[in-house]
GROMACS .gro file of C-alpha atoms in nm:
model
  315
    1MET     CA    1  20.298  30.869  19.008
    2ASN     CA    2  20.285  31.236  18.981
    3ALA     CA    3  20.572  31.366  18.764
    4VAL     CA    4  20.659  31.636  19.054
    5LEU     CA    5  20.668  31.362  19.299
    6ILE     CA    6  20.901  31.158  19.104
    7ALA     CA    7  21.118  31.439  19.046
    8VAL     CA    8  21.125  31.520  19.428
    9ALA     CA    9  21.235  31.153  19.513
   10LEU     CA   10  21.516  31.153  19.258
   11SER     CA   11  21.624  31.479  19.391
   12LEU     CA   12  21.625  31.343  19.736
   13VAL     CA   13  21.872  31.070  19.656
   14SER     CA   14  22.082  31.282  19.450
   15ALA     CA   15  22.138  31.495  19.742
   16VAL     CA   16  22.239  31.223  19.969
   17ALA     CA   17  22.496  31.121  19.681
   18TYR     CA   18  22.616  31.474  19.676
   19ALA     CA   19  22.646  31.493  20.014
   20ALA     CA   20  22.877  31.187  20.034
   21ALA     CA   21  23.099  31.329  19.756
   22ALA     CA   22  23.114  31.658  19.932
   23VAL     CA   23  23.247  31.501  20.262
   24ALA     CA   24  23.479  31.279  20.066
   25GLN     CA   25  23.650  31.587  19.868
   26GLU     CA   26  23.665  31.785  20.220
   27ARG     CA   27  23.837  31.530  20.383
   28LEU     CA   28  24.072  31.489  20.080
   29ALA     CA   29  24.123  31.861  20.073
   30SER     CA   30  24.184  31.875  20.450
   31ARG     CA   31  24.468  31.585  20.404
   32SER     CA   32  24.641  31.738  20.115
   33PRO     CA   33  24.563  32.130  20.103
   34GLY     CA   34  24.830  32.200  19.839
   35ALA     CA   35  24.762  31.918  19.614
   36GLY     CA   36  24.715  32.017  19.260
   37THR     CA   37  24.477  31.889  18.972
   38LEU     CA   38  24.737  31.631  18.845
   39ARG     CA   39  24.794  31.496  19.191
   40LEU     CA   40  24.427  31.426  19.255
   41LEU     CA   41  24.407  31.266  18.915
   42GLY     CA   42  24.619  30.994  19.069
   43SER     CA   43  24.425  30.936  19.374
   44GLY     CA   44  24.193  30.651  19.372
   45ALA     CA   45  23.988  30.832  19.666
   46TRP     CA   46  23.921  31.128  19.443
   47TRP     CA   47  23.818  30.915  19.168
   48TRP     CA   48  23.558  30.752  19.426
   49SER     CA   49  23.403  31.106  19.519
   50VAL     CA   50  23.394  31.196  19.115
   51GLY     CA   51  23.196  30.862  19.083
   52LEU     CA   52  22.944  30.967  19.338
   53ASN     CA   53  22.916  31.319  19.206
   54ALA     CA   54  22.867  31.132  18.858
   55SER     CA   55  22.597  30.937  19.021
   56ALA     CA   56  22.415  31.223  19.174
   57ALA     CA   57  22.437  31.396  18.867
   58LEU     CA   58  22.278  31.126  18.660
   59LEU     CA   59  21.984  31.124  18.919
   60HIS     CA   60  21.960  31.501  18.870
   61VAL     CA   61  21.939  31.481  18.510
   62VAL     CA   62  21.637  31.238  18.544
   63ALA     CA   63  21.486  31.443  18.809
   64LEU     CA   64  21.514  31.779  18.553
   65ARG     CA   65  21.314  31.556  18.299
   66TYR     CA   66  21.012  31.534  18.542
   67GLY     CA   67  21.024  31.862  18.721
   68PRO     CA   68  21.089  32.247  18.667
   69LEU     CA   69  21.417  32.403  18.800
   70THR     CA   70  21.225  32.597  19.071
   71VAL     CA   71  21.157  32.227  19.221
   72VAL     CA   72  21.431  32.035  19.156
   73GLN     CA   73  21.720  32.309  19.231
   74PRO     CA   74  21.603  32.434  19.617
   75LEU     CA   75  21.606  32.057  19.689
   76GLY     CA   76  22.010  32.058  19.645
   77ALA     CA   77  21.977  32.235  19.959
   78LEU     CA   78  21.927  31.896  20.137
   79THR     CA   79  22.302  31.819  20.035
   80LEU     CA   80  22.418  32.026  20.331
   81VAL     CA   81  22.140  31.886  20.554
   82ALA     CA   82  22.297  31.534  20.496
   83ALA     CA   83  22.659  31.645  20.487
   84VAL     CA   84  22.666  31.774  20.831
   85PRO     CA   85  22.580  31.439  20.995
   86MET     CA   86  22.795  31.244  20.751
   87GLY     CA   87  23.101  31.464  20.818
   88ALA     CA   88  23.016  31.468  21.192
   89ARG     CA   89  22.991  31.077  21.210
   90LEU     CA   90  23.329  31.059  21.018
   91ALA     CA   91  23.491  31.308  21.259
   92GLY     CA   92  23.390  31.086  21.555
   93ARG     CA   93  23.153  31.389  21.728
   94ARG     CA   94  22.798  31.428  21.762
   95VAL     CA   95  22.565  31.675  21.581
   96SER     CA   96  22.515  31.997  21.764
   97ALA     CA   97  22.193  32.164  21.859
   98ALA     CA   98  22.288  32.444  21.645
   99GLU     CA   99  22.324  32.194  21.349
  100TRP     CA  100  22.005  32.043  21.431
  101LYS     CA  101  21.815  32.365  21.448
  102GLY     CA  102  21.983  32.486  21.092
  103THR     CA  103  21.828  32.156  20.949
  104ALA     CA  104  21.488  32.221  21.058
  105LEU     CA  105  21.493  32.572  20.945
  106THR     CA  106  21.643  32.464  20.580
  107LEU     CA  107  21.369  32.189  20.571
  108LEU     CA  108  21.107  32.444  20.639
  109GLY     CA  109  21.213  32.679  20.412
  110LEU     CA  110  21.236  32.419  20.126
  111GLY     CA  111  20.886  32.316  20.197
  112ALA     CA  112  20.736  32.650  20.157
  113ILE     CA  113  20.937  32.677  19.821
  114LEU     CA  114  20.816  32.375  19.705
  115VAL     CA  115  20.449  32.469  19.758
  116THR     CA  116  20.480  32.776  19.542
  117ALA     CA  117  20.702  32.592  19.284
  118SER     CA  118  20.518  32.279  19.205
  119GLY     CA  119  20.432  32.386  18.842
  120PRO     CA  120  20.420  32.120  18.562
  121ALA     CA  121  20.701  31.939  18.396
  122PRO     CA  122  20.913  32.145  18.174
  123ASP     CA  123  20.880  32.165  17.797
  124ASP     CA  124  21.045  32.473  17.714
  125VAL     CA  125  21.447  32.486  17.659
  126LEU     CA  126  21.718  32.730  17.594
  127SER     CA  127  21.789  32.812  17.231
  128VAL     CA  128  22.139  32.788  17.119
  129PRO     CA  129  22.218  33.180  17.137
  130GLU     CA  130  22.050  33.178  17.483
  131ALA     CA  131  22.270  32.888  17.601
  132LEU     CA  132  22.568  33.058  17.455
  133ALA     CA  133  22.470  33.383  17.626
  134VAL     CA  134  22.437  33.223  17.963
  135ALA     CA  135  22.744  33.048  17.936
  136GLY     CA  136  22.975  33.343  17.859
  137ALA     CA  137  22.825  33.552  18.125
  138THR     CA  138  22.844  33.268  18.381
  139ALA     CA  139  23.223  33.211  18.267
  140ALA     CA  140  23.292  33.559  18.306
  141LEU     CA  141  23.146  33.578  18.627
  142ILE     CA  142  23.339  33.251  18.753
  143GLY     CA  143  23.646  33.439  18.632
  144VAL     CA  144  23.590  33.693  18.865
  145LEU     CA  145  23.513  33.521  19.167
  146SER     CA  146  23.808  33.282  19.125
  147ARG     CA  147  24.087  33.528  19.060
  148PRO     CA  148  24.349  33.510  19.327
  149GLY     CA  149  24.300  33.716  19.670
  150ALA     CA  150  24.152  33.687  20.004
  151ARG     CA  151  23.923  33.421  20.118
  152PRO     CA  152  23.950  33.212  19.805
  153GLY     CA  153  23.768  32.923  19.975
  154LEU     CA  154  23.402  33.115  19.991
  155ARG     CA  155  23.451  33.308  19.641
  156HIS     CA  156  23.576  32.950  19.475
  157ALA     CA  157  23.239  32.792  19.661
  158SER     CA  158  23.034  33.081  19.508
  159ALA     CA  159  23.201  32.993  19.157
  160SER     CA  160  23.126  32.634  19.178
  161GLY     CA  161  22.771  32.694  19.295
  162LEU     CA  162  22.719  32.912  18.961
  163ALA     CA  163  22.882  32.663  18.767
  164SER     CA  164  22.673  32.382  18.885
  165GLY     CA  165  22.358  32.575  18.868
  166VAL     CA  166  22.410  32.665  18.490
  167ALA     CA  167  22.478  32.340  18.445
  168SER     CA  168  22.161  32.207  18.548
  169ALA     CA  169  21.982  32.460  18.341
  170LEU     CA  170  22.173  32.331  18.042
  171THR     CA  171  22.099  31.961  18.151
  172GLN     CA  172  21.751  32.042  18.139
  173THR     CA  173  21.788  32.185  17.778
  174VAL     CA  174  21.961  31.881  17.672
  175THR     CA  175  21.705  31.634  17.807
  176VAL     CA  176  21.378  31.798  17.707
  177ALA     CA  177  21.529  31.840  17.345
  178ALA     CA  178  21.688  31.480  17.322
  179THR     CA  179  21.346  31.343  17.437
  180ASP     CA  180  21.131  31.527  17.209
  181ARG     CA  181  21.077  31.335  16.893
  182SER     CA  182  20.974  31.629  16.679
  183GLY     CA  183  21.365  31.646  16.598
  184PRO     CA  184  21.663  31.458  16.573
  185VAL     CA  185  21.809  31.291  16.880
  186LEU     CA  186  22.183  31.432  16.815
  187SER     CA  187  22.096  31.792  16.684
  188THR     CA  188  22.325  32.086  16.687
  189GLN     CA  189  22.136  32.210  16.977
  190VAL     CA  190  22.165  31.886  17.193
  191VAL     CA  191  22.524  31.848  17.113
  192GLY     CA  192  22.646  32.202  17.141
  193VAL     CA  193  22.462  32.225  17.483
  194ALA     CA  194  22.600  31.886  17.622
  195LEU     CA  195  22.940  32.000  17.538
  196LEU     CA  196  22.883  32.329  17.775
  197VAL     CA  197  22.710  32.087  18.039
  198ALA     CA  198  23.025  31.907  18.048
  199ALA     CA  199  23.238  32.203  18.074
  200PHE     CA  200  23.064  32.352  18.363
  201ALA     CA  201  23.014  32.030  18.539
  202ALA     CA  202  23.384  31.977  18.550
  203GLY     CA  203  23.481  32.324  18.626
  204GLY     CA  204  23.214  32.336  18.933
  205LEU     CA  205  23.390  31.987  19.045
  206LEU     CA  206  23.731  32.152  19.057
  207LEU     CA  207  23.613  32.491  19.212
  208SER     CA  208  23.445  32.308  19.480
  209GLN     CA  209  23.743  32.090  19.583
  210THR     CA  210  23.956  32.417  19.600
  211ALA     CA  211  23.687  32.574  19.799
  212TYR     CA  212  23.700  32.270  20.041
  213ARG     CA  213  24.056  32.353  20.160
  214GLY     CA  214  23.889  32.578  20.397
  215GLY     CA  215  23.639  32.330  20.543
  216LEU     CA  216  23.309  32.177  20.460
  217GLY     CA  217  23.060  32.390  20.626
  218GLY     CA  218  23.107  32.747  20.490
  219PRO     CA  219  23.197  32.663  20.134
  220LEU     CA  220  22.916  32.374  20.091
  221ALA     CA  221  22.666  32.650  20.240
  222MET     CA  222  22.767  32.882  19.936
  223VAL     CA  223  22.739  32.603  19.682
  224THR     CA  224  22.449  32.550  19.806
  225LEU     CA  225  22.285  32.890  19.817
  226ALA     CA  226  22.442  32.995  19.468
  227ASN     CA  227  22.339  32.672  19.268
  228PRO     CA  228  21.967  32.710  19.311
  229LEU     CA  229  21.979  33.091  19.273
  230ALA     CA  230  22.150  33.051  18.929
  231ALA     CA  231  21.918  32.778  18.830
  232ALA     CA  232  21.587  32.993  18.935
  233VAL     CA  233  21.714  33.319  18.753
  234ILE     CA  234  21.745  33.114  18.436
  235GLY     CA  235  21.403  32.938  18.468
  236LEU     CA  236  21.208  33.223  18.584
  237SER     CA  237  21.363  33.476  18.315
  238LEU     CA  238  21.414  33.240  18.008
  239LEU     CA  239  21.235  32.908  18.037
  240GLY     CA  240  20.879  33.056  18.108
  241GLU     CA  241  20.869  32.885  18.471
  242ARG     CA  242  20.623  33.077  18.729
  243LEU     CA  243  20.544  33.041  19.053
  244GLN     CA  244  20.206  32.936  19.198
  245GLY     CA  245  19.962  33.129  19.390
  246GLY     CA  246  19.992  33.470  19.252
  247ALA     CA  247  20.132  33.765  19.487
  248ALA     CA  248  20.075  33.529  19.794
  249GLY     CA  249  20.276  33.259  19.646
  250VAL     CA  250  20.579  33.512  19.571
  251LEU     CA  251  20.567  33.619  19.950
  252LEU     CA  252  20.552  33.264  20.073
  253ALA     CA  253  20.842  33.172  19.840
  254LEU     CA  254  21.042  33.476  19.978
  255ALA     CA  255  20.992  33.355  20.329
  256GLY     CA  256  21.076  33.037  20.250
  257ALA     CA  257  21.414  33.140  20.071
  258GLY     CA  258  21.498  33.333  20.428
  259LEU     CA  259  21.412  33.047  20.628
  260ALA     CA  260  21.627  32.791  20.428
  261SER     CA  261  21.918  33.065  20.413
  262TRP     CA  262  21.900  33.126  20.768
  263GLY     CA  263  21.919  32.758  20.812
  264VAL     CA  264  22.222  32.717  20.587
  265VAL     CA  265  22.399  32.985  20.770
  266LEU     CA  266  22.359  32.828  21.124
  267LEU     CA  267  22.482  32.505  20.952
  268SER     CA  268  22.769  32.658  20.802
  269ARG     CA  269  22.870  32.833  21.134
  270ALA     CA  270  22.796  32.523  21.368
  271ALA     CA  271  22.994  32.271  21.114
  272PRO     CA  272  23.373  32.308  21.244
  273ALA     CA  273  23.586  32.417  20.953
  274ALA     CA  274  23.948  32.243  20.897
  275ALA     CA  275  24.230  32.481  20.931
  276PRO     CA  276  24.430  32.538  20.644
  277VAL     CA  277  24.775  32.417  20.606
  278ASP     CA  278  25.045  32.659  20.462
  279ASP     CA  279  25.291  32.411  20.300
  280ASP     CA  280  25.553  32.688  20.274
  281HIS     CA  281  25.544  32.738  20.658
  282PRO     CA  282  25.832  32.575  20.846
  283VAL     CA  283  25.635  32.425  21.109
  284ALA     CA  284  25.400  32.261  20.848
  285ALA     CA  285  25.724  32.137  20.663
  286VAL     CA  286  25.837  31.953  21.022
  287LEU     CA  287  25.511  31.807  21.052
  288ALA     CA  288  25.496  31.670  20.703
  289LEU     CA  289  25.837  31.470  20.743
  290GLU     CA  290  25.791  31.114  20.739
  291PRO     CA  291  25.812  30.947  21.124
  292GLY     CA  292  26.164  30.946  21.249
  293SER     CA  293  26.296  31.164  20.986
  294ALA     CA  294  26.242  31.486  21.216
  295THR     CA  295  26.456  31.324  21.498
  296ALA     CA  296  26.821  31.441  21.368
  297GLU     CA  297  26.707  31.788  21.363
  298PRO     CA  298  26.680  32.040  21.665
  299ALA     CA  299  26.310  32.132  21.750
  300LEU     CA  300  26.202  32.467  21.628
  301VAL     CA  301  26.059  32.706  21.906
  302PRO     CA  302  25.968  33.067  21.888
  303ARG     CA  303  26.201  33.333  22.027
  304PRO     CA  304  26.027  33.519  22.341
  305HIS     CA  305  26.048  33.852  22.189
  306ASP     CA  306  25.995  33.749  21.834
  307PRO     CA  307  25.720  33.521  21.788
  308GLY     CA  308  25.724  33.522  21.402
  309HIS     CA  309  26.093  33.381  21.401
  310LEU     CA  310  26.176  33.018  21.492
  311THR     CA  311  26.525  32.904  21.604
  312PRO     CA  312  26.666  32.564  21.710
  313ALA     CA  313  26.582  32.504  22.086
  314THR     CA  314  26.868  32.457  22.334
  315PRO     CA  315  26.908  32.130  22.519
   0.00000   0.00000   0.00000
C-alpha cells in the first residue's frame, strides 16, 4: 500500500479518537467549570479522555512516519467533523443543516489540500538547535495567548492548537530519527526532542480542557485551525516540504484552506455552546447545593428596581 494512503487511513482513525476525547473533555468541563487540575486528576472520566487522546496521538505518530506534515495535519480538521455529530448524539439532538453544510465544506477543502500536499514520505528532521528555537518561540506565544483576560476559551484553544501542532512536528523528528539506522536509537537528539514532545502534548491537553469550559464548537474549531497551521509553517520552512503542482498547486491549496476554514467557522457557529457557570455567583451557589439543602433558605429573586441585587422573597 502507498505510504501516503497508510498515513491518511491512520489519520482518519486518529481524528475519530481525538473527537471522542474532545466531546468527553467538553462534557466534563461543562459539568465542573471551576475544577482545577488536581481535581481533574482524581476523575476517572477525565483519565478515560486522556486515554483516548493518547491512543489518537499514537496513531498520529505512526501516520507521521509514513506521510509529511502537510498531509497528516490537515486531516486533523476531521476531528471537528466527527465531534459535531458525536456531541449532538450525546446531547439528544439532531445535527442541523448548517452543521452538515460546514462538514461538506470542510471535507471539500481538505480534499483540495491533500491533492497538492501528497508528497513523499518525510526524510528530513529538525536539528537540536532548530527544535529548541521552535520550542522557545512557541512557549513564548503560548504564554501570551494564555494570559488572564477576556475570552479565555478561544485564546486557550489557540494556544492548545499551537502546542499540538508543534508537538506533531517534533514527533515527526523523533520518529524519523529513531527509525534511522544510521545512528543510535536513543541519541541526544531523540531523547531531547521526545521530552519537548511530552511537554507540549501535556500542555496542549490541559489548555484544551480549559478552553472547553466555554463550549465545544468555537474552541475546538480554533484548535483545529491552529494545529495544522503551526505544523505546516514548520514543515514548509524548516523540513523542506513542498506543495505539488507549482503555482496552480499553491492556488488550489489556498482555495482548499479557504473552504475548510469556512466550513470550520460554520460548524463552530452552528454547534451550541455550553453557558459558562460562575461559581462565585449567588445563583450558582444555590444551584450547586445538594437536593433538599436549599429548602431551609428563602428563595432568591431580583429586586424590581435593582436587577443586579438578590434579596429573599417574601411569602
